[in-house]
mmCIF file of C-alpha atoms and ligand atoms in Angstrom:
data_model
loop_
_atom_site.group_PDB
_atom_site.id
_atom_site.type_symbol
_atom_site.label_atom_id
_atom_site.label_comp_id
_atom_site.label_asym_id
_atom_site.label_seq_id
_atom_site.Cartn_x
_atom_site.Cartn_y
_atom_site.Cartn_z
ATOM 1 C CA MET A 4 0.000 0.000 0.000
ATOM 2 C CA ASN A 5 1.422 3.444 -0.844
ATOM 3 C CA PRO A 6 2.300 5.759 2.088
ATOM 4 C CA VAL A 7 -0.537 8.217 1.400
ATOM 5 C CA ALA A 8 -3.154 5.448 1.405
ATOM 6 C CA ARG A 9 -1.640 3.916 4.546
ATOM 7 C CA HIS A 10 -1.690 7.273 6.310
ATOM 8 C CA ALA A 11 -5.349 7.787 5.322
ATOM 9 C CA ARG A 12 -6.235 4.313 6.588
ATOM 10 C CA GLU A 13 -4.483 4.903 9.908
ATOM 11 C CA ARG A 14 -6.322 8.184 10.374
ATOM 12 C CA ALA A 15 -9.645 6.532 9.590
ATOM 13 C CA CYS A 16 -8.889 3.809 12.159
ATOM 14 C CA ILE A 17 -8.082 6.401 14.835
ATOM 15 C CA ILE A 18 -11.308 8.331 14.097
ATOM 16 C CA VAL A 19 -13.396 5.138 14.321
ATOM 17 C CA TYR A 20 -11.599 4.140 17.567
ATOM 18 C CA VAL A 21 -12.209 7.556 19.210
ATOM 19 C CA PHE A 22 -15.841 7.493 18.066
ATOM 20 C CA LEU A 23 -16.341 4.016 19.551
ATOM 21 C CA MET A 24 -14.723 5.114 22.827
ATOM 22 C CA ILE A 25 -16.986 8.185 23.114
ATOM 23 C CA SER A 26 -20.154 6.271 22.270
ATOM 24 C CA ASP A 27 -19.128 3.568 24.741
ATOM 25 C CA TRP A 28 -18.889 6.134 27.557
ATOM 26 C CA ALA A 29 -22.223 7.611 26.501
ATOM 27 C CA SER A 30 -23.928 4.245 26.705
ATOM 28 C CA GLU A 31 -22.337 3.570 30.130
ATOM 29 C CA ARG A 32 -23.621 6.971 31.237
ATOM 30 C CA ASN A 33 -27.157 6.218 30.043
ATOM 31 C CA ARG A 34 -27.066 2.854 31.792
ATOM 32 C CA MET A 35 -25.848 4.531 35.009
ATOM 33 C CA VAL A 36 -28.757 7.000 34.888
ATOM 34 C CA GLU A 37 -31.281 4.264 34.248
ATOM 35 C CA ARG A 38 -30.008 1.722 36.832
ATOM 36 C CA GLN A 39 -28.622 3.904 39.622
ATOM 37 C CA ILE A 40 -30.441 7.235 39.386
ATOM 38 C CA TRP A 41 -33.882 6.685 37.865
ATOM 39 C CA ALA A 42 -34.199 3.277 39.533
ATOM 40 C CA ARG A 43 -33.715 4.918 42.944
ATOM 41 C CA GLY A 44 -36.493 7.407 42.389
ATOM 42 C CA ILE A 45 -34.842 10.520 40.913
ATOM 43 C CA ARG A 46 -37.510 11.884 38.574
ATOM 44 C CA ASN A 47 -36.519 15.524 37.956
ATOM 45 C CA GLU A 48 -36.053 15.607 34.163
ATOM 46 C CA ARG A 49 -33.462 18.388 34.257
ATOM 47 C CA VAL A 50 -31.385 16.418 36.770
ATOM 48 C CA LEU A 51 -31.611 13.228 34.695
ATOM 49 C CA ALA A 52 -30.568 15.200 31.587
ATOM 50 C CA ALA A 53 -27.602 16.781 33.411
ATOM 51 C CA MET A 54 -26.432 13.362 34.633
ATOM 52 C CA ARG A 55 -26.667 12.074 31.035
ATOM 53 C CA GLU A 56 -24.791 15.108 29.725
ATOM 54 C CA ILE A 57 -21.719 15.496 31.973
ATOM 55 C CA PRO A 58 -18.900 13.079 31.055
ATOM 56 C CA ARG A 59 -17.981 11.706 34.484
ATOM 57 C CA GLU A 60 -14.999 9.807 33.019
ATOM 58 C CA GLN A 61 -13.305 13.193 32.456
ATOM 59 C CA PHE A 62 -13.259 13.745 36.239
ATOM 60 C CA VAL A 63 -11.999 10.336 37.360
ATOM 61 C CA PRO A 64 -8.204 9.761 37.667
ATOM 62 C CA ILE A 65 -6.820 7.643 34.837
ATOM 63 C CA GLU A 66 -6.142 4.622 37.079
ATOM 64 C CA TRP A 67 -9.840 4.457 38.061
ATOM 65 C CA ARG A 68 -11.320 5.570 34.743
ATOM 66 C CA GLU A 69 -12.824 2.228 33.776
ATOM 67 C CA HIS A 70 -14.892 2.427 36.993
ATOM 68 C CA SER A 71 -16.253 5.909 36.178
ATOM 69 C CA TYR A 72 -19.872 4.721 36.068
ATOM 70 C CA ASP A 73 -19.710 2.271 38.985
ATOM 71 C CA ASP A 74 -22.289 2.663 41.740
ATOM 72 C CA GLU A 75 -19.813 3.941 44.369
ATOM 73 C CA PRO A 76 -17.478 6.795 45.316
ATOM 74 C CA LEU A 77 -13.970 6.670 43.779
ATOM 75 C CA PRO A 78 -10.594 7.961 45.001
ATOM 76 C CA ILE A 79 -9.407 11.261 43.484
ATOM 77 C CA GLY A 80 -6.130 11.498 45.433
ATOM 78 C CA TYR A 81 -5.155 13.374 48.631
ATOM 79 C CA GLY A 82 -7.417 11.035 50.648
ATOM 80 C CA GLN A 83 -10.563 12.465 48.963
ATOM 81 C CA THR A 84 -13.295 10.894 46.844
ATOM 82 C CA ILE A 85 -15.681 11.780 44.032
ATOM 83 C CA SER A 86 -19.181 10.971 45.363
ATOM 84 C CA GLN A 87 -21.301 8.056 44.165
ATOM 85 C CA PRO A 88 -23.311 9.254 41.103
ATOM 86 C CA TYR A 89 -26.637 8.754 42.923
ATOM 87 C CA MET A 90 -25.531 11.041 45.776
ATOM 88 C CA THR A 91 -24.696 13.829 43.304
ATOM 89 C CA ALA A 92 -28.082 13.387 41.607
ATOM 90 C CA LEU A 93 -29.961 13.392 44.921
ATOM 91 C CA MET A 94 -28.150 16.487 46.198
ATOM 92 C CA VAL A 95 -28.769 18.520 43.052
ATOM 93 C CA GLN A 96 -32.402 17.389 42.871
ATOM 94 C CA GLU A 97 -32.908 18.616 46.453
ATOM 95 C CA LEU A 98 -31.702 22.094 45.389
ATOM 96 C CA ASP A 99 -34.607 22.295 42.908
ATOM 97 C CA LEU A 100 -32.668 24.509 40.467
ATOM 98 C CA LYS A 101 -34.441 26.284 37.604
ATOM 99 C CA GLY A 102 -31.446 27.516 35.591
ATOM 100 C CA THR A 103 -30.783 31.101 36.704
ATOM 101 C CA GLU A 104 -29.376 30.560 40.206
ATOM 102 C CA THR A 105 -25.968 31.397 41.620
ATOM 103 C CA VAL A 106 -24.765 28.300 43.479
ATOM 104 C CA LEU A 107 -21.971 27.885 46.007
ATOM 105 C CA ASP A 108 -20.366 24.411 45.792
ATOM 106 C CA ILE A 109 -18.127 23.524 48.731
ATOM 107 C CA GLY A 110 -15.521 20.806 48.176
ATOM 108 C CA ALA A 111 -14.758 21.037 44.445
ATOM 109 C CA GLY A 112 -12.653 17.835 44.500
ATOM 110 C CA SER A 113 -12.547 16.606 40.905
ATOM 111 C CA GLY A 114 -14.991 19.302 39.730
ATOM 112 C CA TYR A 115 -17.667 16.757 38.695
ATOM 113 C CA HIS A 116 -20.388 17.944 41.061
ATOM 114 C CA ALA A 117 -19.713 21.551 40.009
ATOM 115 C CA ALA A 118 -20.058 20.512 36.353
ATOM 116 C CA VAL A 119 -23.455 18.895 37.056
ATOM 117 C CA LEU A 120 -24.549 22.026 38.944
ATOM 118 C CA SER A 121 -23.449 24.201 36.020
ATOM 119 C CA ALA A 122 -25.785 22.261 33.726
ATOM 120 C CA LEU A 123 -28.683 23.136 36.057
ATOM 121 C CA ALA A 124 -27.969 26.685 37.317
ATOM 122 C CA GLY A 125 -26.705 30.037 36.034
ATOM 123 C CA LYS A 126 -23.374 30.413 37.795
ATOM 124 C CA VAL A 127 -21.382 28.133 40.128
ATOM 125 C CA VAL A 128 -18.692 29.169 42.605
ATOM 126 C CA SER A 129 -16.800 26.028 43.607
ATOM 127 C CA ILE A 130 -14.386 26.123 46.566
ATOM 128 C CA GLU A 131 -11.650 23.601 47.323
ATOM 129 C CA ILE A 132 -9.302 23.690 50.314
ATOM 130 C CA ILE A 133 -6.556 21.450 48.817
ATOM 131 C CA PRO A 134 -4.655 23.570 46.248
ATOM 132 C CA GLU A 135 -3.663 20.583 44.076
ATOM 133 C CA LEU A 136 -7.313 19.459 43.828
ATOM 134 C CA ALA A 137 -8.466 23.005 43.062
ATOM 135 C CA ARG A 138 -6.075 22.895 40.083
ATOM 136 C CA VAL A 139 -7.347 19.449 39.032
ATOM 137 C CA ALA A 140 -10.983 20.643 39.232
ATOM 138 C CA GLU A 141 -10.170 23.682 37.113
ATOM 139 C CA GLU A 142 -8.331 21.571 34.527
ATOM 140 C CA ASN A 143 -11.161 19.019 34.328
ATOM 141 C CA LEU A 144 -13.837 21.701 34.030
ATOM 142 C CA GLY A 145 -11.749 23.521 31.393
ATOM 143 C CA ARG A 146 -11.363 20.349 29.333
ATOM 144 C CA ILE A 147 -15.126 19.988 28.992
ATOM 145 C CA GLY A 148 -15.650 23.734 28.408
ATOM 146 C CA ARG A 149 -17.409 24.616 31.682
ATOM 147 C CA LEU A 150 -15.189 27.426 32.978
ATOM 148 C CA ASP A 151 -17.476 30.117 31.551
ATOM 149 C CA SER A 152 -20.071 29.196 34.193
ATOM 150 C CA VAL A 153 -17.920 27.750 37.020
ATOM 151 C CA LEU A 154 -15.424 29.743 39.052
ATOM 152 C CA VAL A 155 -13.016 27.528 41.031
ATOM 153 C CA VAL A 156 -11.692 29.168 44.194
ATOM 154 C CA CYS A 157 -8.975 27.694 46.420
ATOM 155 C CA GLY A 158 -9.737 28.274 50.082
ATOM 156 C CA ASP A 159 -11.713 27.311 53.171
ATOM 157 C CA GLY A 160 -15.340 26.964 52.115
ATOM 158 C CA SER A 161 -16.571 26.181 55.648
ATOM 159 C CA SER A 162 -17.043 29.929 56.031
ATOM 160 C CA GLY A 163 -18.486 30.266 52.531
ATOM 161 C CA CYS A 164 -17.277 32.845 50.027
ATOM 162 C CA SER A 165 -18.608 36.194 51.200
ATOM 163 C CA PRO A 166 -17.438 38.437 48.307
ATOM 164 C CA LEU A 167 -19.863 36.692 45.940
ATOM 165 C CA ALA A 168 -22.717 36.092 48.454
ATOM 166 C CA PRO A 169 -25.659 35.706 48.716
ATOM 167 C CA TYR A 170 -26.247 32.370 46.987
ATOM 168 C CA ASP A 171 -29.575 30.996 45.795
ATOM 169 C CA ALA A 172 -28.307 27.515 46.603
ATOM 170 C CA ILE A 173 -25.420 26.014 48.579
ATOM 171 C CA SER A 174 -24.153 22.462 48.113
ATOM 172 C CA VAL A 175 -21.674 21.024 50.611
ATOM 173 C CA ALA A 176 -19.810 17.830 49.655
ATOM 174 C CA ALA A 177 -17.977 17.257 52.944
ATOM 175 C CA ALA A 178 -19.401 16.365 56.357
ATOM 176 C CA ALA A 179 -19.778 19.135 58.931
ATOM 177 C CA PRO A 180 -20.118 18.712 62.718
ATOM 178 C CA ASP A 181 -22.930 21.262 62.551
ATOM 179 C CA ILE A 182 -24.422 23.714 60.077
ATOM 180 C CA PRO A 183 -21.815 26.463 59.596
ATOM 181 C CA ALA A 184 -23.412 29.766 60.661
ATOM 182 C CA GLN A 185 -21.642 31.700 57.930
ATOM 183 C CA LEU A 186 -23.097 29.451 55.237
ATOM 184 C CA LEU A 187 -26.581 30.122 56.539
ATOM 185 C CA ASP A 188 -25.793 33.877 56.522
ATOM 186 C CA GLN A 189 -24.794 33.648 52.854
ATOM 187 C CA LEU A 190 -27.951 31.790 51.780
ATOM 188 C CA GLN A 191 -30.444 33.920 49.835
ATOM 189 C CA ASP A 192 -34.131 34.190 50.778
ATOM 190 C CA PRO A 193 -35.582 32.176 49.109
ATOM 191 C CA GLY A 194 -32.747 29.671 49.071
ATOM 192 C CA ARG A 195 -31.793 26.063 49.684
ATOM 193 C CA MET A 196 -28.756 24.291 51.074
ATOM 194 C CA VAL A 197 -27.803 20.597 51.122
ATOM 195 C CA ILE A 198 -25.207 19.543 53.653
ATOM 196 C CA PRO A 199 -24.120 16.302 55.360
ATOM 197 C CA VAL A 200 -24.130 16.841 59.140
ATOM 198 C CA GLY A 201 -23.087 14.430 61.894
ATOM 199 C CA SER A 202 -20.067 12.555 63.210
ATOM 200 C CA ILE A 203 -16.948 11.668 61.205
ATOM 201 C CA ASP A 204 -18.406 8.235 60.340
ATOM 202 C CA ASP A 205 -22.164 8.761 60.050
ATOM 203 C CA GLN A 206 -24.131 11.726 58.864
ATOM 204 C CA GLU A 207 -27.539 12.764 57.616
ATOM 205 C CA LEU A 208 -27.947 14.768 54.450
ATOM 206 C CA ARG A 209 -29.897 17.832 55.559
ATOM 207 C CA VAL A 210 -31.909 20.025 53.245
ATOM 208 C CA ILE A 211 -32.258 23.550 54.598
ATOM 209 C CA THR A 212 -34.855 25.809 53.078
ATOM 210 C CA ARG A 213 -35.087 29.550 53.694
ATOM 211 C CA LYS A 214 -38.372 31.119 52.626
ATOM 212 C CA ALA A 215 -40.016 34.385 53.680
ATOM 213 C CA GLY A 216 -37.627 34.761 56.593
ATOM 214 C CA LYS A 217 -38.204 31.240 57.944
ATOM 215 C CA VAL A 218 -35.619 28.454 57.965
ATOM 216 C CA SER A 219 -36.739 24.831 57.930
ATOM 217 C CA THR A 220 -34.720 21.597 57.895
ATOM 218 C CA ARG A 221 -35.465 18.097 56.688
ATOM 219 C CA VAL A 222 -33.341 14.945 56.364
ATOM 220 C CA ALA A 223 -33.067 13.530 52.825
ATOM 221 C CA THR A 224 -31.022 10.414 53.594
ATOM 222 C CA LEU A 225 -28.286 8.936 55.766
ATOM 223 C CA CYS A 226 -24.831 9.268 54.248
ATOM 224 C CA ARG A 227 -21.083 9.140 54.688
ATOM 225 C CA PHE A 228 -18.904 11.943 53.322
ATOM 226 C CA VAL A 229 -15.256 12.897 53.901
ATOM 227 C CA PRO A 230 -14.863 15.473 56.713
ATOM 228 C CA LEU A 231 -15.263 19.205 56.140
ATOM 229 C CA ARG A 232 -12.077 20.893 57.286
ATOM 230 C CA GLY A 233 -11.480 24.528 58.121
ATOM 231 C CA ASP A 234 -12.824 27.135 60.554
ATOM 232 C CA GLU A 235 -16.349 25.732 60.821
ATOM 233 C CA GLY A 236 -15.455 22.129 60.059
ATOM 234 C CA TRP A 237 -13.458 19.434 61.853
ATOM 235 C CA ARG A 238 -10.132 20.802 63.060
HETATM 236 N N1 SAH B 325 -17.635 17.319 44.902
HETATM 237 C C1 SAH B 325 -16.397 16.607 44.644
HETATM 238 C C2 SAH B 325 -16.014 15.606 45.707
HETATM 239 C C3 SAH B 325 -15.973 16.156 47.060
HETATM 240 S S1 SAH B 325 -14.955 15.293 48.187
HETATM 241 C C4 SAH B 325 -16.414 15.947 43.292
HETATM 242 O O1 SAH B 325 -17.421 16.020 42.583
HETATM 243 O O2 SAH B 325 -15.393 15.361 42.941
HETATM 244 C C5 SAH B 325 -14.902 16.577 49.373
HETATM 245 C C6 SAH B 325 -13.942 17.670 49.030
HETATM 246 O O3 SAH B 325 -14.105 18.695 50.006
HETATM 247 C C7 SAH B 325 -12.477 17.263 49.092
HETATM 248 O O4 SAH B 325 -11.856 17.566 47.886
HETATM 249 C C8 SAH B 325 -11.924 18.105 50.240
HETATM 250 O O5 SAH B 325 -10.581 18.496 50.053
HETATM 251 C C9 SAH B 325 -12.860 19.290 50.228
HETATM 252 N N2 SAH B 325 -12.936 20.065 51.461
HETATM 253 C C10 SAH B 325 -12.912 19.643 52.752
HETATM 254 N N3 SAH B 325 -13.035 20.676 53.590
HETATM 255 C C11 SAH B 325 -13.140 21.789 52.820
HETATM 256 C C12 SAH B 325 -13.289 23.173 53.116
HETATM 257 N N4 SAH B 325 -13.355 23.629 54.356
HETATM 258 N N5 SAH B 325 -13.374 24.040 52.086
HETATM 259 C C13 SAH B 325 -13.309 23.595 50.805
HETATM 260 N N6 SAH B 325 -13.152 22.304 50.465
HETATM 261 C C14 SAH B 325 -13.080 21.407 51.461
#
């Protein structure tokens, strides 16, 4: 075969291979939504669409990538984890986002949860206390073209991010000993917050709703998150 024809054939093979890889991830993603998310009762169409849209494999470290759509949390380095897909879906469904909100996301980690939020809200401010992970989150979000709607900030999110407050919604992805007062101060009226609260080993996912000056709390599920560090977290 002449070199030009061989080159063309190689290129065609690479294109077919990349296409098969992408469509393979897409079908894994659809299966994950059907078997883990829809099957457990998540019915908000916008949430289901966001979970089908965001390529989770882009947020999972290479050594764990083949497990991207498994029904469990996965290590992302520095002793931290990317949450189980169902937990992300449940948390964002509880925020009841319509598309225009400004959301504070605490514990950026890999950036996956922030990416899902960005598909559902107007603007996301995502804080991460570990500088290396803040960089990873920014890189991952940049790779899938989400940095126009997500701002990654490196710092202690247990006291929120007051320069950009108030927030229509606050999502906390690390377990707090109690509800941080400063987060409540930065929550808009009306506004909603989801946060795991409890001991280091066992927590409940609380949904806090502020409406017409009143704050109410309900428990969505029992859960186990990594600890929230910082001023209003575990020291
Ligand atoms: N939402 C992430 C996973 C969160 S794991 C994802 O989708 O991948 C919890 C994260 O919270 C960890 O990365 C941890 O470093 C971070 N964290 C813990 N305490 C924090 C604090 N006070 N402020 C900001 N981030 C914090």
